[in-house]
PDB file of C-alpha atoms in Angstrom:
ATOM      1  CA  MET A   1     -60.829 -67.776  95.405  1.00 54.00           C
ATOM      2  CA  THR A   2     -60.666 -71.344  96.613  1.00 78.00           C
ATOM      3  CA  SER A   3     -59.223 -71.734 100.056  1.00 90.00           C
ATOM      4  CA  ARG A   4     -56.918 -74.626 101.111  1.00 95.00           C
ATOM      5  CA  HIS A   5     -56.380 -76.447 104.284  1.00 98.00           C
ATOM      6  CA  ILE A   6     -52.974 -77.104 105.857  1.00 98.00           C
ATOM      7  CA  PRO A   7     -53.462 -79.687 108.636  1.00 98.00           C
ATOM      8  CA  CYS A   8     -51.483 -79.290 111.855  1.00 98.00           C
ATOM      9  CA  ARG A   9     -51.680 -79.172 115.597  1.00 98.00           C
ATOM     10  CA  ALA A  10     -49.363 -76.267 116.123  1.00 98.00           C
ATOM     11  CA  VAL A  11     -47.859 -73.319 114.451  1.00 98.00           C
ATOM     12  CA  LEU A  12     -44.204 -72.183 114.826  1.00 98.00           C
ATOM     13  CA  PHE A  13     -43.623 -68.622 113.731  1.00 98.00           C
ATOM     14  CA  ASP A  14     -40.504 -66.792 113.014  1.00 97.00           C
ATOM     15  CA  CYS A  15     -40.782 -63.227 114.231  1.00 95.00           C
ATOM     16  CA  ASP A  16     -39.244 -60.566 111.902  1.00 91.00           C
ATOM     17  CA  GLY A  17     -40.783 -60.603 108.431  1.00 91.00           C
ATOM     18  CA  VAL A  18     -43.533 -63.006 109.735  1.00 96.00           C
ATOM     19  CA  LEU A  19     -45.127 -61.547 112.826  1.00 97.00           C
ATOM     20  CA  VAL A  20     -43.634 -58.084 112.494  1.00 95.00           C
ATOM     21  CA  ASP A  21     -42.090 -55.836 109.895  1.00 91.00           C
ATOM     22  CA  SER A  22     -38.890 -54.552 111.523  1.00 84.00           C
ATOM     23  CA  THR A  23     -36.794 -54.224 108.371  1.00 78.00           C
ATOM     24  CA  GLY A  24     -36.445 -50.400 108.763  1.00 80.00           C
ATOM     25  CA  PRO A  25     -35.420 -50.302 112.327  1.00 80.00           C
ATOM     26  CA  ALA A  26     -33.242 -53.367 111.997  1.00 82.00           C
ATOM     27  CA  GLU A  27     -31.413 -52.039 109.040  1.00 85.00           C
ATOM     28  CA  ASP A  28     -30.998 -48.641 110.571  1.00 88.00           C
ATOM     29  CA  ALA A  29     -29.484 -50.455 113.760  1.00 85.00           C
ATOM     30  CA  TRP A  30     -27.047 -52.480 111.756  1.00 84.00           C
ATOM     31  CA  ARG A  31     -26.120 -49.533 109.567  1.00 92.00           C
ATOM     32  CA  GLN A  32     -25.162 -47.577 112.734  1.00 92.00           C
ATOM     33  CA  TRP A  33     -23.313 -50.551 114.215  1.00 88.00           C
ATOM     34  CA  ALA A  34     -21.335 -51.059 111.057  1.00 94.00           C
ATOM     35  CA  ILE A  35     -20.291 -47.460 110.802  1.00 95.00           C
ATOM     36  CA  GLU A  36     -19.247 -47.452 114.469  1.00 93.00           C
ATOM     37  CA  HIS A  37     -17.027 -50.467 113.822  1.00 95.00           C
ATOM     38  CA  GLY A  38     -15.547 -49.090 110.566  1.00 94.00           C
ATOM     39  CA  LEU A  39     -17.403 -51.616 108.273  1.00 93.00           C
ATOM     40  CA  ASP A  40     -19.118 -51.252 105.017  1.00 94.00           C
ATOM     41  CA  PRO A  41     -22.830 -50.998 106.061  1.00 91.00           C
ATOM     42  CA  GLU A  42     -24.147 -52.499 102.780  1.00 90.00           C
ATOM     43  CA  VAL A  43     -21.941 -55.550 103.177  1.00 91.00           C
ATOM     44  CA  VAL A  44     -23.098 -56.111 106.724  1.00 90.00           C
ATOM     45  CA  LEU A  45     -26.765 -55.588 105.732  1.00 86.00           C
ATOM     46  CA  ASP A  46     -26.568 -58.069 102.978  1.00 84.00           C
ATOM     47  CA  GLY A  47     -25.981 -60.969 105.390  1.00 74.00           C
ATOM     48  CA  MET A  48     -27.876 -60.056 108.616  1.00 71.00           C
ATOM     49  CA  HIS A  49     -31.420 -61.092 107.826  1.00 69.00           C
ATOM     50  CA  GLY A  50     -32.702 -64.326 109.408  1.00 67.00           C
ATOM     51  CA  VAL A  51     -29.620 -65.212 111.450  1.00 73.00           C
ATOM     52  CA  ARG A  52     -28.635 -64.494 115.058  1.00 80.00           C
ATOM     53  CA  SER A  53     -26.885 -61.129 115.752  1.00 83.00           C
ATOM     54  CA  GLN A  54     -24.002 -63.013 117.442  1.00 87.00           C
ATOM     55  CA  ASP A  55     -23.420 -64.917 114.258  1.00 87.00           C
ATOM     56  CA  THR A  56     -23.291 -61.751 112.283  1.00 89.00           C
ATOM     57  CA  VAL A  57     -20.970 -60.009 114.771  1.00 92.00           C
ATOM     58  CA  ALA A  58     -18.673 -63.010 114.702  1.00 93.00           C
ATOM     59  CA  LYS A  59     -18.203 -62.550 110.940  1.00 91.00           C
ATOM     60  CA  TYR A  60     -16.750 -59.123 111.348  1.00 94.00           C
ATOM     61  CA  LEU A  61     -15.018 -58.815 114.822  1.00 94.00           C
ATOM     62  CA  PRO A  62     -12.237 -60.635 116.345  1.00 94.00           C
ATOM     63  CA  GLU A  63     -13.157 -62.916 119.244  1.00 95.00           C
ATOM     64  CA  ASP A  64     -11.932 -60.530 122.012  1.00 95.00           C
ATOM     65  CA  GLN A  65     -14.298 -57.834 120.628  1.00 96.00           C
ATOM     66  CA  ARG A  66     -17.430 -59.955 120.089  1.00 95.00           C
ATOM     67  CA  ALA A  67     -18.992 -59.606 123.616  1.00 93.00           C
ATOM     68  CA  ALA A  68     -18.952 -55.831 123.375  1.00 96.00           C
ATOM     69  CA  GLY A  69     -20.078 -55.932 119.798  1.00 94.00           C
ATOM     70  CA  ASN A  70     -23.029 -58.096 120.658  1.00 86.00           C
ATOM     71  CA  ALA A  71     -23.941 -55.901 123.540  1.00 91.00           C
ATOM     72  CA  ARG A  72     -23.831 -52.812 121.274  1.00 93.00           C
ATOM     73  CA  ILE A  73     -26.080 -54.077 118.515  1.00 88.00           C
ATOM     74  CA  GLU A  74     -28.570 -55.269 121.160  1.00 86.00           C
ATOM     75  CA  GLU A  75     -28.688 -51.880 122.716  1.00 90.00           C
ATOM     76  CA  ILE A  76     -29.245 -50.181 119.335  1.00 90.00           C
ATOM     77  CA  GLU A  77     -31.892 -52.640 118.220  1.00 83.00           C
ATOM     78  CA  VAL A  78     -33.903 -52.547 121.424  1.00 87.00           C
ATOM     79  CA  SER A  79     -33.888 -48.757 121.673  1.00 81.00           C
ATOM     80  CA  GLY A  80     -35.048 -48.458 117.999  1.00 81.00           C
ATOM     81  CA  ALA A  81     -37.828 -51.063 118.123  1.00 86.00           C
ATOM     82  CA  GLU A  82     -40.596 -48.549 118.298  1.00 86.00           C
ATOM     83  CA  GLY A  83     -40.779 -48.421 114.532  1.00 84.00           C
ATOM     84  CA  THR A  84     -41.812 -51.989 114.367  1.00 93.00           C
ATOM     85  CA  VAL A  85     -45.302 -52.839 112.952  1.00 94.00           C
ATOM     86  CA  PRO A  86     -47.346 -56.027 112.589  1.00 96.00           C
ATOM     87  CA  ILE A  87     -47.296 -57.971 109.322  1.00 95.00           C
ATOM     88  CA  ALA A  88     -50.647 -57.697 107.476  1.00 94.00           C
ATOM     89  CA  GLY A  89     -53.102 -60.412 108.707  1.00 96.00           C
ATOM     90  CA  ILE A  90     -51.215 -61.421 111.740  1.00 96.00           C
ATOM     91  CA  PRO A  91     -53.261 -59.737 114.513  1.00 97.00           C
ATOM     92  CA  ALA A  92     -56.298 -61.524 113.351  1.00 97.00           C
ATOM     93  CA  LEU A  93     -54.563 -64.900 112.904  1.00 97.00           C
ATOM     94  CA  LEU A  94     -53.168 -64.853 116.368  1.00 97.00           C
ATOM     95  CA  ALA A  95     -56.442 -63.815 117.901  1.00 96.00           C
ATOM     96  CA  GLY A  96     -58.008 -66.894 116.382  1.00 96.00           C
ATOM     97  CA  LEU A  97     -55.311 -69.451 117.504  1.00 97.00           C
ATOM     98  CA  PRO A  98     -55.577 -71.521 120.725  1.00 96.00           C
ATOM     99  CA  GLU A  99     -52.530 -72.006 122.924  1.00 94.00           C
ATOM    100  CA  ASN A 100     -50.764 -73.963 120.264  1.00 97.00           C
ATOM    101  CA  TRP A 101     -48.231 -71.565 118.790  1.00 98.00           C
ATOM    102  CA  ALA A 102     -44.750 -70.537 119.468  1.00 98.00           C
ATOM    103  CA  VAL A 103     -42.129 -68.016 118.207  1.00 98.00           C
ATOM    104  CA  VAL A 104     -38.691 -69.194 116.983  1.00 98.00           C
ATOM    105  CA  THR A 105     -36.519 -66.201 116.325  1.00 95.00           C
ATOM    106  CA  SER A 106     -32.811 -65.337 115.806  1.00 88.00           C
ATOM    107  CA  ALA A 107     -33.447 -62.327 118.038  1.00 88.00           C
ATOM    108  CA  THR A 108     -32.792 -62.232 121.871  1.00 90.00           C
ATOM    109  CA  LEU A 109     -35.572 -62.250 124.258  1.00 94.00           C
ATOM    110  CA  PRO A 110     -35.299 -58.564 125.182  1.00 93.00           C
ATOM    111  CA  LEU A 111     -35.423 -57.676 121.538  1.00 91.00           C
ATOM    112  CA  LEU A 112     -38.372 -60.023 120.742  1.00 95.00           C
ATOM    113  CA  ARG A 113     -40.274 -58.499 123.633  1.00 96.00           C
ATOM    114  CA  ALA A 114     -39.529 -54.954 122.456  1.00 94.00           C
ATOM    115  CA  ARG A 115     -40.603 -55.705 118.969  1.00 93.00           C
ATOM    116  CA  LEU A 116     -43.835 -57.479 119.767  1.00 97.00           C
ATOM    117  CA  ALA A 117     -44.757 -54.789 122.259  1.00 96.00           C
ATOM    118  CA  ALA A 118     -44.038 -52.068 119.638  1.00 94.00           C
ATOM    119  CA  ALA A 119     -46.348 -53.886 117.184  1.00 96.00           C
ATOM    120  CA  GLY A 120     -49.063 -54.532 119.695  1.00 97.00           C
ATOM    121  CA  LEU A 121     -48.779 -58.282 119.532  1.00 97.00           C
ATOM    122  CA  PRO A 122     -48.851 -60.894 122.369  1.00 97.00           C
ATOM    123  CA  LEU A 123     -45.926 -62.930 123.682  1.00 97.00           C
ATOM    124  CA  PRO A 124     -46.776 -66.615 123.542  1.00 97.00           C
ATOM    125  CA  SER A 125     -45.957 -69.014 126.385  1.00 96.00           C
ATOM    126  CA  VAL A 126     -43.328 -70.794 124.218  1.00 98.00           C
ATOM    127  CA  VAL A 127     -40.549 -68.733 122.786  1.00 98.00           C
ATOM    128  CA  VAL A 128     -37.161 -69.933 121.512  1.00 98.00           C
ATOM    129  CA  THR A 129     -34.728 -67.134 121.236  1.00 96.00           C
ATOM    130  CA  ALA A 130     -31.022 -66.758 120.323  1.00 90.00           C
ATOM    131  CA  GLU A 131     -30.010 -67.452 123.924  1.00 92.00           C
ATOM    132  CA  LEU A 132     -31.555 -70.935 124.013  1.00 95.00           C
ATOM    133  CA  VAL A 133     -29.916 -72.610 121.082  1.00 94.00           C
ATOM    134  CA  GLY A 134     -26.340 -73.703 120.406  1.00 93.00           C
ATOM    135  CA  ALA A 135     -26.650 -73.074 116.729  1.00 93.00           C
ATOM    136  CA  GLY A 136     -28.899 -70.649 114.837  1.00 90.00           C
ATOM    137  CA  LYS A 137     -30.895 -70.999 111.695  1.00 93.00           C
ATOM    138  CA  PRO A 138     -30.477 -72.790 109.220  1.00 95.00           C
ATOM    139  CA  ASP A 139     -29.753 -75.307 111.962  1.00 97.00           C
ATOM    140  CA  PRO A 140     -33.149 -76.976 113.015  1.00 98.00           C
ATOM    141  CA  GLU A 141     -32.349 -76.831 116.687  1.00 98.00           C
ATOM    142  CA  GLY A 142     -34.735 -73.997 117.455  1.00 98.00           C
ATOM    143  CA  TYR A 143     -37.771 -75.487 115.735  1.00 98.00           C
ATOM    144  CA  LEU A 144     -37.247 -78.902 117.277  1.00 98.00           C
ATOM    145  CA  LEU A 145     -37.043 -77.273 120.714  1.00 98.00           C
ATOM    146  CA  ALA A 146     -40.272 -75.187 120.222  1.00 98.00           C
ATOM    147  CA  ALA A 147     -42.209 -78.291 119.085  1.00 98.00           C
ATOM    148  CA  ARG A 148     -40.930 -80.283 122.192  1.00 98.00           C
ATOM    149  CA  ARG A 149     -41.967 -77.521 124.540  1.00 98.00           C
ATOM    150  CA  LEU A 150     -45.474 -77.448 123.007  1.00 98.00           C
ATOM    151  CA  GLY A 151     -45.666 -81.161 123.284  1.00 98.00           C
ATOM    152  CA  VAL A 152     -46.392 -81.592 119.558  1.00 98.00           C
ATOM    153  CA  PRO A 153     -44.429 -83.781 117.165  1.00 98.00           C
ATOM    154  CA  ILE A 154     -42.565 -81.580 114.610  1.00 98.00           C
ATOM    155  CA  GLY A 155     -44.192 -83.379 111.857  1.00 98.00           C
ATOM    156  CA  GLU A 156     -47.601 -82.159 113.028  1.00 98.00           C
ATOM    157  CA  CYS A 157     -46.330 -78.460 113.138  1.00 98.00           C
ATOM    158  CA  VAL A 158     -46.462 -75.754 110.409  1.00 98.00           C
ATOM    159  CA  VAL A 159     -43.366 -73.540 110.291  1.00 98.00           C
ATOM    160  CA  VAL A 160     -44.018 -69.953 109.118  1.00 98.00           C
ATOM    161  CA  GLU A 161     -40.804 -68.274 107.721  1.00 97.00           C
ATOM    162  CA  ASP A 162     -39.695 -65.570 105.428  1.00 95.00           C
ATOM    163  CA  SER A 163     -35.878 -66.030 105.252  1.00 92.00           C
ATOM    164  CA  ALA A 164     -33.930 -68.699 103.380  1.00 93.00           C
ATOM    165  CA  ALA A 165     -32.057 -69.691 106.588  1.00 93.00           C
ATOM    166  CA  GLY A 166     -35.473 -70.103 108.364  1.00 95.00           C
ATOM    167  CA  ILE A 167     -37.091 -72.043 105.629  1.00 97.00           C
ATOM    168  CA  GLN A 168     -34.095 -74.417 105.536  1.00 97.00           C
ATOM    169  CA  ALA A 169     -34.282 -74.758 109.321  1.00 97.00           C
ATOM    170  CA  GLY A 170     -37.999 -75.745 109.170  1.00 98.00           C
ATOM    171  CA  LEU A 171     -37.363 -78.222 106.386  1.00 98.00           C
ATOM    172  CA  ALA A 172     -34.378 -79.757 108.170  1.00 98.00           C
ATOM    173  CA  ALA A 173     -36.418 -80.041 111.337  1.00 98.00           C
ATOM    174  CA  GLY A 174     -38.978 -82.088 109.444  1.00 98.00           C
ATOM    175  CA  ALA A 175     -41.947 -79.827 109.938  1.00 98.00           C
ATOM    176  CA  GLY A 176     -45.159 -81.089 108.390  1.00 98.00           C
ATOM    177  CA  HIS A 177     -45.354 -77.886 106.302  1.00 98.00           C
ATOM    178  CA  VAL A 178     -43.185 -74.820 105.725  1.00 98.00           C
ATOM    179  CA  LEU A 179     -45.241 -71.748 104.866  1.00 98.00           C
ATOM    180  CA  GLY A 180     -43.186 -69.009 103.336  1.00 97.00           C
ATOM    181  CA  VAL A 181     -44.261 -65.333 103.701  1.00 96.00           C
ATOM    182  CA  GLY A 182     -43.220 -62.540 101.310  1.00 93.00           C
ATOM    183  CA  LYS A 183     -42.313 -62.264  97.754  1.00 90.00           C
ATOM    184  CA  GLU A 184     -38.568 -63.251  97.648  1.00 90.00           C
ATOM    185  CA  GLU A 185     -37.271 -65.888  95.154  1.00 91.00           C
ATOM    186  CA  HIS A 186     -35.997 -68.175  97.982  1.00 94.00           C
ATOM    187  CA  LEU A 187     -39.715 -68.766  99.077  1.00 95.00           C
ATOM    188  CA  ASP A 188     -39.585 -71.438  96.323  1.00 95.00           C
ATOM    189  CA  LEU A 189     -37.786 -73.520  98.935  1.00 96.00           C
ATOM    190  CA  ALA A 190     -40.952 -73.750 101.130  1.00 98.00           C
ATOM    191  CA  HIS A 191     -43.819 -76.092 100.580  1.00 98.00           C
ATOM    192  CA  SER A 192     -46.068 -73.046  99.760  1.00 97.00           C
ATOM    193  CA  ALA A 193     -46.040 -69.336 100.087  1.00 96.00           C
ATOM    194  CA  VAL A 194     -48.199 -66.315 100.655  1.00 96.00           C
ATOM    195  CA  PRO A 195     -47.416 -62.627 100.236  1.00 94.00           C
ATOM    196  CA  ASP A 196     -48.575 -61.935 103.842  1.00 93.00           C
ATOM    197  CA  LEU A 197     -50.858 -63.510 106.312  1.00 96.00           C
ATOM    198  CA  THR A 198     -54.142 -61.729 105.236  1.00 96.00           C
ATOM    199  CA  GLY A 199     -56.768 -64.485 104.836  1.00 91.00           C
ATOM    200  CA  VAL A 200     -54.890 -67.037 106.761  1.00 97.00           C
ATOM    201  CA  SER A 201     -56.825 -68.344 109.733  1.00 97.00           C
ATOM    202  CA  TRP A 202     -57.150 -71.280 112.195  1.00 98.00           C
ATOM    203  CA  ASP A 203     -59.984 -73.623 111.328  1.00 96.00           C
ATOM    204  CA  GLY A 204     -59.798 -75.933 114.328  1.00 96.00           C
ATOM    205  CA  ALA A 205     -57.626 -78.504 112.699  1.00 97.00           C
ATOM    206  CA  GLY A 206     -54.942 -76.523 110.951  1.00 98.00           C
ATOM    207  CA  LEU A 207     -54.449 -73.348 108.842  1.00 98.00           C
ATOM    208  CA  ARG A 208     -56.882 -72.153 106.318  1.00 97.00           C
ATOM    209  CA  VAL A 209     -55.201 -70.170 103.530  1.00 97.00           C
ATOM    210  CA  GLY A 210     -57.631 -68.086 101.564  1.00 87.00           C
TER     211      GLY A 210
END
């Protein structure tokens, strides 16, 4: 198979679905949360991927109950993070990267730490979590902030995403390339896509996709 080169100076990763597979633990957590709040779990699950927990909570709870609702889903998700595993190919890719990568996630910092630890993955020096942005994905704020903190123009960054909201955020930010991960139809929105990160590596001047 012929490999291709995606030039960049930095790589900005989403977490869930890109670095780690947390689908089972996350859906179990939201299912429990929905039942506790008298909501249809399947309706809640349908819209929770790729967006901040606080934005999901705000869709279903009145304003005076949102703080407690946010605290509760955080508690359930962090306590259930042990079922999280790395996405295929990501340990090798991260091991080969210099200090030029960041994580931009809709999760909170405690949840990000818990999931990366459960998957045995490192926490980079630059992370942008839900607490640090005024608007979550598909707003580009998180990716723009990560690029600034790395000191690299966003046009020289590759964004790696799996959700429609995340891909839209990367495109809106003006990333040089948005690489989709997975097999969902919305990955057609990205510049290119791979089923997982097996065979993706750093070649010194960008990503090499095998």
